[in-house]
């Protein structure tokens, strides 16, 4: 995979990871009594959906230029990025097992990205 395409793929995975944090913020901001209007008024949710829409379009562009077997392993990085961002921005705990598993996933991504 070309370096430029790999960078675009990483940006896409980062966007999806940030979207997960936004979905978490949206869930926390929902009122106890669920209503459709509360969803429409939830800025976190609207932002998350917009980001997911943009990253989906980016992912489609990536798949047009890269084989799926090379691009898809990058999605595994989200298993490390999301917990790290949740720790940094949401104050969620980050356990050593998560980091160890993330390191294994990163090694797998590096191995799979070799063409």
PDB file of C-alpha atoms in Angstrom:
ATOM      1  CA  UNK A   1       0.000   0.000   0.000  1.00  0.00           C
ATOM      2  CA  UNK A   2       1.315   3.437  -0.912  1.00  0.00           C
ATOM      3  CA  UNK A   3       2.261   5.668   2.018  1.00  0.00           C
ATOM      4  CA  UNK A   4      -0.238   8.359   0.993  1.00  0.00           C
ATOM      5  CA  UNK A   5      -3.063   5.834   0.869  1.00  0.00           C
ATOM      6  CA  UNK A   6      -1.984   4.409   4.230  1.00  0.00           C
ATOM      7  CA  UNK A   7      -2.105   7.917   5.735  1.00  0.00           C
ATOM      8  CA  UNK A   8      -5.616   8.492   4.340  1.00  0.00           C
ATOM      9  CA  UNK A   9      -6.647   5.132   5.778  1.00  0.00           C
ATOM     10  CA  UNK A  10      -5.266   6.084   9.199  1.00  0.00           C
ATOM     11  CA  UNK A  11      -7.129   9.409   9.050  1.00  0.00           C
ATOM     12  CA  UNK A  12     -10.325   7.516   8.275  1.00  0.00           C
ATOM     13  CA  UNK A  13      -9.780   5.156  11.225  1.00  0.00           C
ATOM     14  CA  UNK A  14      -9.054   8.129  13.484  1.00  0.00           C
ATOM     15  CA  UNK A  15     -12.280   9.799  12.327  1.00  0.00           C
ATOM     16  CA  UNK A  16     -14.270   6.663  13.113  1.00  0.00           C
ATOM     17  CA  UNK A  17     -12.578   6.468  16.516  1.00  0.00           C
ATOM     18  CA  UNK A  18     -13.436  10.076  17.331  1.00  0.00           C
ATOM     19  CA  UNK A  19     -16.975   9.299  16.209  1.00  0.00           C
ATOM     20  CA  UNK A  20     -17.170   6.626  18.903  1.00  0.00           C
ATOM     21  CA  UNK A  21     -16.315   9.206  21.557  1.00  0.00           C
ATOM     22  CA  UNK A  22     -18.961  11.513  20.163  1.00  0.00           C
ATOM     23  CA  UNK A  23     -21.525   8.697  20.303  1.00  0.00           C
ATOM     24  CA  UNK A  24     -20.602   8.143  23.946  1.00  0.00           C
ATOM     25  CA  UNK A  25     -21.074  11.864  24.677  1.00  0.00           C
ATOM     26  CA  UNK A  26     -24.410  11.711  22.836  1.00  0.00           C
ATOM     27  CA  UNK A  27     -25.556   8.747  24.921  1.00  0.00           C
ATOM     28  CA  UNK A  28     -24.643  10.470  28.177  1.00  0.00           C
ATOM     29  CA  UNK A  29     -26.443  13.649  27.083  1.00  0.00           C
ATOM     30  CA  UNK A  30     -29.727  11.877  26.340  1.00  0.00           C
ATOM     31  CA  UNK A  31     -32.514  12.544  28.850  1.00  0.00           C
ATOM     32  CA  UNK A  32     -33.863   9.726  31.017  1.00  0.00           C
ATOM     33  CA  UNK A  33     -37.098   9.751  29.033  1.00  0.00           C
ATOM     34  CA  UNK A  34     -36.215   8.871  25.450  1.00  0.00           C
ATOM     35  CA  UNK A  35     -37.871  10.788  22.613  1.00  0.00           C
ATOM     36  CA  UNK A  36     -37.192  11.305  18.923  1.00  0.00           C
ATOM     37  CA  UNK A  37     -36.962  15.050  19.437  1.00  0.00           C
ATOM     38  CA  UNK A  38     -34.219  14.550  22.042  1.00  0.00           C
ATOM     39  CA  UNK A  39     -32.188  12.765  19.365  1.00  0.00           C
ATOM     40  CA  UNK A  40     -32.672  15.610  16.909  1.00  0.00           C
ATOM     41  CA  UNK A  41     -31.587  18.150  19.530  1.00  0.00           C
ATOM     42  CA  UNK A  42     -28.496  16.211  20.576  1.00  0.00           C
ATOM     43  CA  UNK A  43     -25.538  18.079  19.091  1.00  0.00           C
ATOM     44  CA  UNK A  44     -23.122  15.281  19.988  1.00  0.00           C
ATOM     45  CA  UNK A  45     -25.221  12.794  18.025  1.00  0.00           C
ATOM     46  CA  UNK A  46     -25.581  15.061  14.998  1.00  0.00           C
ATOM     47  CA  UNK A  47     -21.827  15.675  14.976  1.00  0.00           C
ATOM     48  CA  UNK A  48     -21.070  11.951  15.326  1.00  0.00           C
ATOM     49  CA  UNK A  49     -23.407  11.059  12.471  1.00  0.00           C
ATOM     50  CA  UNK A  50     -21.887  13.765  10.263  1.00  0.00           C
ATOM     51  CA  UNK A  51     -18.374  12.534  11.031  1.00  0.00           C
ATOM     52  CA  UNK A  52     -19.409   8.942  10.310  1.00  0.00           C
ATOM     53  CA  UNK A  53     -20.904  10.080   7.011  1.00  0.00           C
ATOM     54  CA  UNK A  54     -17.687  11.831   6.005  1.00  0.00           C
ATOM     55  CA  UNK A  55     -15.489   8.914   7.062  1.00  0.00           C
ATOM     56  CA  UNK A  56     -17.755   6.484   5.208  1.00  0.00           C
ATOM     57  CA  UNK A  57     -17.246   8.484   2.018  1.00  0.00           C
ATOM     58  CA  UNK A  58     -13.506   8.504   2.719  1.00  0.00           C
ATOM     59  CA  UNK A  59     -13.553   4.744   3.282  1.00  0.00           C
ATOM     60  CA  UNK A  60     -15.310   4.219  -0.058  1.00  0.00           C
ATOM     61  CA  UNK A  61     -12.606   6.304  -1.747  1.00  0.00           C
ATOM     62  CA  UNK A  62      -9.908   4.256  -0.001  1.00  0.00           C
ATOM     63  CA  UNK A  63     -11.496   0.987  -1.128  1.00  0.00           C
ATOM     64  CA  UNK A  64     -11.531   2.284  -4.687  1.00  0.00           C
ATOM     65  CA  UNK A  65      -7.738   2.615  -4.527  1.00  0.00           C
ATOM     66  CA  UNK A  66      -6.672  -0.195  -2.179  1.00  0.00           C
ATOM     67  CA  UNK A  67      -7.459  -3.879  -1.913  1.00  0.00           C
ATOM     68  CA  UNK A  68      -9.771  -4.658   0.980  1.00  0.00           C
ATOM     69  CA  UNK A  69      -7.339  -7.214   2.391  1.00  0.00           C
ATOM     70  CA  UNK A  70      -4.781  -4.414   2.852  1.00  0.00           C
ATOM     71  CA  UNK A  71      -7.113  -1.613   3.963  1.00  0.00           C
ATOM     72  CA  UNK A  72      -9.373  -3.446   6.398  1.00  0.00           C
ATOM     73  CA  UNK A  73      -6.714  -4.485   8.946  1.00  0.00           C
ATOM     74  CA  UNK A  74      -6.223  -0.788   9.703  1.00  0.00           C
ATOM     75  CA  UNK A  75      -9.700  -0.770  11.243  1.00  0.00           C
ATOM     76  CA  UNK A  76      -8.237  -2.938  14.002  1.00  0.00           C
ATOM     77  CA  UNK A  77      -6.311   0.101  15.188  1.00  0.00           C
ATOM     78  CA  UNK A  78      -9.590   1.503  16.483  1.00  0.00           C
ATOM     79  CA  UNK A  79      -9.382  -1.116  19.257  1.00  0.00           C
ATOM     80  CA  UNK A  80      -6.402   0.834  20.603  1.00  0.00           C
ATOM     81  CA  UNK A  81      -7.304   4.364  19.519  1.00  0.00           C
ATOM     82  CA  UNK A  82     -10.815   4.424  21.023  1.00  0.00           C
ATOM     83  CA  UNK A  83      -9.830   3.319  24.551  1.00  0.00           C
ATOM     84  CA  UNK A  84      -6.850   5.695  24.523  1.00  0.00           C
ATOM     85  CA  UNK A  85      -9.024   8.639  23.470  1.00  0.00           C
ATOM     86  CA  UNK A  86     -11.683   7.634  26.016  1.00  0.00           C
ATOM     87  CA  UNK A  87      -9.011   7.657  28.710  1.00  0.00           C
ATOM     88  CA  UNK A  88      -7.597  11.018  27.591  1.00  0.00           C
ATOM     89  CA  UNK A  89     -10.858  12.882  26.987  1.00  0.00           C
ATOM     90  CA  UNK A  90     -13.549  11.069  28.965  1.00  0.00           C
ATOM     91  CA  UNK A  91     -11.539   9.978  31.994  1.00  0.00           C
ATOM     92  CA  UNK A  92     -12.280   6.293  31.419  1.00  0.00           C
ATOM     93  CA  UNK A  93      -9.821   3.737  32.812  1.00  0.00           C
ATOM     94  CA  UNK A  94      -7.114   2.354  30.557  1.00  0.00           C
ATOM     95  CA  UNK A  95      -5.859  -1.070  31.592  1.00  0.00           C
ATOM     96  CA  UNK A  96      -2.565  -2.676  30.682  1.00  0.00           C
ATOM     97  CA  UNK A  97      -4.454  -5.508  28.964  1.00  0.00           C
ATOM     98  CA  UNK A  98      -5.985  -2.998  26.568  1.00  0.00           C
ATOM     99  CA  UNK A  99      -2.552  -1.616  25.743  1.00  0.00           C
ATOM    100  CA  UNK A 100      -1.058  -5.097  25.339  1.00  0.00           C
ATOM    101  CA  UNK A 101      -3.922  -6.146  23.079  1.00  0.00           C
ATOM    102  CA  UNK A 102      -3.546  -2.926  21.114  1.00  0.00           C
ATOM    103  CA  UNK A 103       0.159  -3.599  20.620  1.00  0.00           C
ATOM    104  CA  UNK A 104      -0.675  -7.053  19.260  1.00  0.00           C
ATOM    105  CA  UNK A 105      -3.272  -5.539  16.932  1.00  0.00           C
ATOM    106  CA  UNK A 106      -0.758  -2.943  15.714  1.00  0.00           C
ATOM    107  CA  UNK A 107       1.732  -5.719  15.004  1.00  0.00           C
ATOM    108  CA  UNK A 108      -0.965  -7.566  13.063  1.00  0.00           C
ATOM    109  CA  UNK A 109      -1.832  -4.452  11.083  1.00  0.00           C
ATOM    110  CA  UNK A 110       1.823  -3.898  10.226  1.00  0.00           C
ATOM    111  CA  UNK A 111       2.140  -7.532   9.151  1.00  0.00           C
ATOM    112  CA  UNK A 112      -1.059  -7.461   7.081  1.00  0.00           C
ATOM    113  CA  UNK A 113      -0.160  -4.127   5.443  1.00  0.00           C
ATOM    114  CA  UNK A 114       2.984  -5.641   3.947  1.00  0.00           C
ATOM    115  CA  UNK A 115       2.333  -6.365   0.297  1.00  0.00           C
TER     116      UNK A 115
END
